[in-house]
Amino acid sequence: SQVLVQHNSAVSAGSGYLYFVPRTMFTEGEQFPHDRVQKVKVIYSDGNNKKYPELISNAEEFMSAITDSGNIAKHYVILSTIDLNGYTFEKVKALTGSISGGSQAAKLINVNLNINKTSYSINNIGLFPKIEATGELNNLVIEGSINIDIGNLGESKTYNIGLVAGENLGAINNV
């Protein structure tokens, strides 16, 4: 069976219930047989409320979340192991929201930072260049490498470089 739930764009997040009645136990015009109804809680989120984070299950969703315009202000939960091999992280913004692992399987693997451009425009280099005071990273395994061609970085700049974050003003817990 499939259920289509449509979203009212006037509501940004929240929860409600869907009620399921087996077709064989209900005919049109009857009252619901309440003793046979299955109640399922449905939660909708756009990631703007920490109580209802947006769920991420693949590399495309993750990269979209961290490279959209502006800072990463929403709240996200990673549900599985996400392989980021082949992706670049130069357009990632500062983390002001939260990213958490939703299970023990929550991992970001093959986070490979290749820093070799003469015009690298920021001083903080990492998967997240900067985690702001309101930013949080929780319960997540991050595996990868940093490859730096220091000859191309430029001599007049100071760089903060880390696999997880170039600069952390927020909270990194169990990462």
mmCIF file of C-alpha atoms in Angstrom:
data_model
loop_
_atom_site.group_PDB
_atom_site.id
_atom_site.type_symbol
_atom_site.label_atom_id
_atom_site.label_comp_id
_atom_site.label_asym_id
_atom_site.label_seq_id
_atom_site.Cartn_x
_atom_site.Cartn_y
_atom_site.Cartn_z
ATOM 1 C CA SER A 1 0.000 0.000 0.000
ATOM 2 C CA GLN A 2 1.092 3.554 -0.644
ATOM 3 C CA VAL A 3 0.017 6.697 1.107
ATOM 4 C CA LEU A 4 0.449 10.139 -0.421
ATOM 5 C CA VAL A 5 0.657 12.929 2.108
ATOM 6 C CA GLN A 6 0.512 16.405 0.658
ATOM 7 C CA HIS A 7 2.065 19.315 2.448
ATOM 8 C CA ASN A 8 0.398 22.653 3.062
ATOM 9 C CA SER A 9 3.136 25.204 2.336
ATOM 10 C CA ALA A 10 1.634 27.605 4.871
ATOM 11 C CA VAL A 11 2.751 25.218 7.629
ATOM 12 C CA SER A 12 6.524 25.041 8.063
ATOM 13 C CA ALA A 13 6.760 22.090 10.457
ATOM 14 C CA GLY A 14 4.679 20.060 12.826
ATOM 15 C CA SER A 15 3.093 16.703 13.387
ATOM 16 C CA GLY A 16 -0.236 14.986 13.121
ATOM 17 C CA TYR A 17 -1.747 11.547 12.743
ATOM 18 C CA LEU A 18 -2.836 9.338 9.879
ATOM 19 C CA TYR A 19 -5.499 6.741 10.599
ATOM 20 C CA PHE A 20 -5.513 3.449 8.708
ATOM 21 C CA VAL A 21 -8.506 1.154 8.488
ATOM 22 C CA PRO A 22 -8.187 -2.177 6.676
ATOM 23 C CA ARG A 23 -10.416 -2.004 3.600
ATOM 24 C CA THR A 24 -12.055 -5.321 4.435
ATOM 25 C CA MET A 25 -13.235 -3.933 7.769
ATOM 26 C CA PHE A 26 -14.806 -0.738 6.557
ATOM 27 C CA THR A 27 -17.407 0.095 3.964
ATOM 28 C CA GLU A 28 -18.393 3.555 2.846
ATOM 29 C CA GLY A 29 -21.044 5.154 4.996
ATOM 30 C CA GLU A 30 -20.150 3.214 8.167
ATOM 31 C CA GLN A 31 -18.682 4.701 11.309
ATOM 32 C CA PHE A 32 -14.993 4.019 11.795
ATOM 33 C CA PRO A 33 -14.501 0.766 13.699
ATOM 34 C CA HIS A 34 -12.214 2.459 16.258
ATOM 35 C CA ASP A 35 -11.006 -0.817 17.736
ATOM 36 C CA ARG A 36 -9.460 -1.723 14.339
ATOM 37 C CA VAL A 37 -7.968 1.642 13.388
ATOM 38 C CA GLN A 38 -4.199 1.951 13.253
ATOM 39 C CA LYS A 39 -2.888 5.347 14.260
ATOM 40 C CA VAL A 40 0.476 6.477 12.859
ATOM 41 C CA LYS A 41 2.189 9.702 13.855
ATOM 42 C CA VAL A 42 3.417 11.744 10.897
ATOM 43 C CA ILE A 43 6.031 14.432 11.324
ATOM 44 C CA TYR A 44 6.777 17.016 8.675
ATOM 45 C CA SER A 45 9.837 19.201 8.810
ATOM 46 C CA ASP A 46 11.595 21.781 6.730
ATOM 47 C CA GLY A 47 14.582 21.781 9.100
ATOM 48 C CA ASN A 48 13.916 25.201 10.619
ATOM 49 C CA ASN A 49 12.979 23.751 14.017
ATOM 50 C CA LYS A 50 15.477 21.578 15.932
ATOM 51 C CA LYS A 51 12.590 19.451 17.206
ATOM 52 C CA TYR A 52 11.737 18.524 13.600
ATOM 53 C CA PRO A 53 15.056 18.234 11.730
ATOM 54 C CA GLU A 54 15.330 17.566 8.028
ATOM 55 C CA LEU A 55 16.466 14.008 7.277
ATOM 56 C CA ILE A 56 19.453 13.275 5.034
ATOM 57 C CA SER A 57 20.069 9.822 3.567
ATOM 58 C CA ASN A 58 22.418 10.321 0.584
ATOM 59 C CA ALA A 59 25.308 12.413 -0.741
ATOM 60 C CA GLU A 60 23.154 14.606 -2.986
ATOM 61 C CA GLU A 61 20.886 15.609 -0.087
ATOM 62 C CA PHE A 62 23.911 16.291 2.135
ATOM 63 C CA MET A 63 25.711 18.416 -0.451
ATOM 64 C CA SER A 64 22.527 20.359 -1.197
ATOM 65 C CA ALA A 65 22.093 21.058 2.521
ATOM 66 C CA ILE A 66 25.625 22.343 3.072
ATOM 67 C CA THR A 67 26.066 24.351 -0.138
ATOM 68 C CA ASP A 68 22.750 26.199 -0.427
ATOM 69 C CA SER A 69 22.963 29.978 -0.289
ATOM 70 C CA GLY A 70 23.662 31.539 3.074
ATOM 71 C CA ASN A 71 24.886 29.807 6.204
ATOM 72 C CA ILE A 72 23.830 26.288 7.137
ATOM 73 C CA ALA A 73 21.137 27.453 9.558
ATOM 74 C CA LYS A 74 18.775 24.490 9.452
ATOM 75 C CA HIS A 75 18.798 21.342 11.547
ATOM 76 C CA TYR A 76 19.637 18.009 9.918
ATOM 77 C CA VAL A 77 19.859 14.358 10.919
ATOM 78 C CA ILE A 78 22.020 11.972 8.907
ATOM 79 C CA LEU A 79 20.435 8.525 8.709
ATOM 80 C CA SER A 80 23.114 6.356 7.098
ATOM 81 C CA THR A 81 26.666 6.135 5.799
ATOM 82 C CA ILE A 82 27.164 8.763 3.116
ATOM 83 C CA ASP A 83 30.074 8.409 0.701
ATOM 84 C CA LEU A 84 31.367 11.836 -0.369
ATOM 85 C CA ASN A 85 34.074 10.580 -2.714
ATOM 86 C CA GLY A 86 34.459 12.963 -5.663
ATOM 87 C CA TYR A 87 32.697 15.931 -4.042
ATOM 88 C CA THR A 88 34.422 19.269 -3.360
ATOM 89 C CA PHE A 89 33.742 21.395 -0.319
ATOM 90 C CA GLU A 90 34.908 24.868 -1.355
ATOM 91 C CA LYS A 91 31.344 26.277 -1.454
ATOM 92 C CA VAL A 92 30.320 25.073 2.007
ATOM 93 C CA LYS A 93 29.085 27.860 4.268
ATOM 94 C CA ALA A 94 29.403 28.339 8.039
ATOM 95 C CA LEU A 95 27.357 26.000 10.236
ATOM 96 C CA THR A 96 24.918 27.927 12.452
ATOM 97 C CA GLY A 97 22.311 25.140 12.770
ATOM 98 C CA SER A 98 22.938 21.516 13.683
ATOM 99 C CA ILE A 99 23.920 18.271 12.006
ATOM 100 C CA SER A 100 23.528 15.068 13.997
ATOM 101 C CA GLY A 101 23.899 11.375 13.386
ATOM 102 C CA GLY A 102 20.575 9.588 13.720
ATOM 103 C CA SER A 103 22.063 6.143 14.410
ATOM 104 C CA GLN A 104 25.351 4.309 14.842
ATOM 105 C CA ALA A 105 25.436 3.939 11.055
ATOM 106 C CA ALA A 106 25.607 7.718 10.566
ATOM 107 C CA LYS A 107 28.928 8.390 8.866
ATOM 108 C CA LEU A 108 30.424 10.748 6.343
ATOM 109 C CA ILE A 109 33.161 8.854 4.535
ATOM 110 C CA ASN A 110 35.702 9.882 1.912
ATOM 111 C CA VAL A 111 35.667 13.521 2.987
ATOM 112 C CA ASN A 112 38.771 14.426 1.012
ATOM 113 C CA LEU A 113 39.849 18.048 1.146
ATOM 114 C CA ASN A 114 42.208 18.876 -1.709
ATOM 115 C CA ILE A 115 43.566 22.344 -1.101
ATOM 116 C CA ASN A 116 45.711 23.543 -3.961
ATOM 117 C CA LYS A 117 44.205 26.664 -5.508
ATOM 118 C CA THR A 118 45.987 29.981 -5.413
ATOM 119 C CA SER A 119 42.679 31.796 -5.033
ATOM 120 C CA TYR A 120 41.264 29.871 -2.073
ATOM 121 C CA SER A 121 39.056 32.679 -0.807
ATOM 122 C CA ILE A 122 38.690 31.818 2.884
ATOM 123 C CA ASN A 123 41.123 31.387 5.744
ATOM 124 C CA ASN A 124 39.153 28.608 7.450
ATOM 125 C CA ILE A 125 39.346 25.333 5.586
ATOM 126 C CA GLY A 126 37.498 22.155 6.548
ATOM 127 C CA LEU A 127 34.369 20.174 5.757
ATOM 128 C CA PHE A 128 32.733 23.075 7.597
ATOM 129 C CA PRO A 129 34.968 26.139 7.244
ATOM 130 C CA LYS A 130 33.494 27.582 10.426
ATOM 131 C CA ILE A 131 31.115 26.355 13.104
ATOM 132 C CA GLU A 132 29.516 29.448 14.605
ATOM 133 C CA ALA A 133 28.534 29.784 18.296
ATOM 134 C CA THR A 134 25.033 28.426 17.560
ATOM 135 C CA GLY A 135 26.354 25.598 15.378
ATOM 136 C CA GLU A 136 26.398 21.974 16.525
ATOM 137 C CA LEU A 137 27.834 18.736 15.173
ATOM 138 C CA ASN A 138 26.734 15.647 17.122
ATOM 139 C CA ASN A 139 27.103 11.852 17.098
ATOM 140 C CA LEU A 140 28.727 11.463 13.720
ATOM 141 C CA VAL A 141 31.739 9.625 12.301
ATOM 142 C CA ILE A 142 33.696 11.637 9.735
ATOM 143 C CA GLU A 143 36.461 9.887 7.795
ATOM 144 C CA GLY A 144 38.688 11.425 5.164
ATOM 145 C CA SER A 145 41.934 13.167 4.370
ATOM 146 C CA ILE A 146 43.441 16.590 3.806
ATOM 147 C CA ASN A 147 45.839 17.112 0.906
ATOM 148 C CA ILE A 148 47.537 20.510 0.806
ATOM 149 C CA ASP A 149 49.768 21.974 -1.877
ATOM 150 C CA ILE A 150 51.321 24.703 0.270
ATOM 151 C CA GLY A 151 53.143 26.172 -2.689
ATOM 152 C CA ASN A 152 49.836 27.441 -4.052
ATOM 153 C CA LEU A 153 48.203 28.728 -0.873
ATOM 154 C CA GLY A 154 50.118 31.974 -0.776
ATOM 155 C CA GLU A 155 52.597 33.206 1.760
ATOM 156 C CA SER A 156 50.705 36.209 3.096
ATOM 157 C CA LYS A 157 47.733 34.356 4.583
ATOM 158 C CA THR A 158 47.253 32.356 7.736
ATOM 159 C CA TYR A 159 44.957 29.342 7.355
ATOM 160 C CA ASN A 160 42.999 27.362 9.945
ATOM 161 C CA ILE A 161 42.717 23.849 8.556
ATOM 162 C CA GLY A 162 40.905 20.820 9.960
ATOM 163 C CA LEU A 163 39.038 17.866 8.503
ATOM 164 C CA VAL A 164 35.854 18.647 10.477
ATOM 165 C CA ALA A 165 36.166 22.413 10.869
ATOM 166 C CA GLY A 166 38.640 25.158 10.107
ATOM 167 C CA GLU A 167 37.367 27.148 13.078
ATOM 168 C CA ASN A 168 34.993 26.033 15.822
ATOM 169 C CA LEU A 169 33.063 28.477 18.003
ATOM 170 C CA GLY A 170 30.142 26.099 18.575
ATOM 171 C CA ALA A 171 29.805 22.528 19.837
ATOM 172 C CA ILE A 172 31.312 19.337 18.470
ATOM 173 C CA ASN A 173 30.089 16.330 20.465
ATOM 174 C CA ASN A 174 30.950 12.687 19.889
ATOM 175 C CA VAL A 175 32.394 13.305 16.411
#
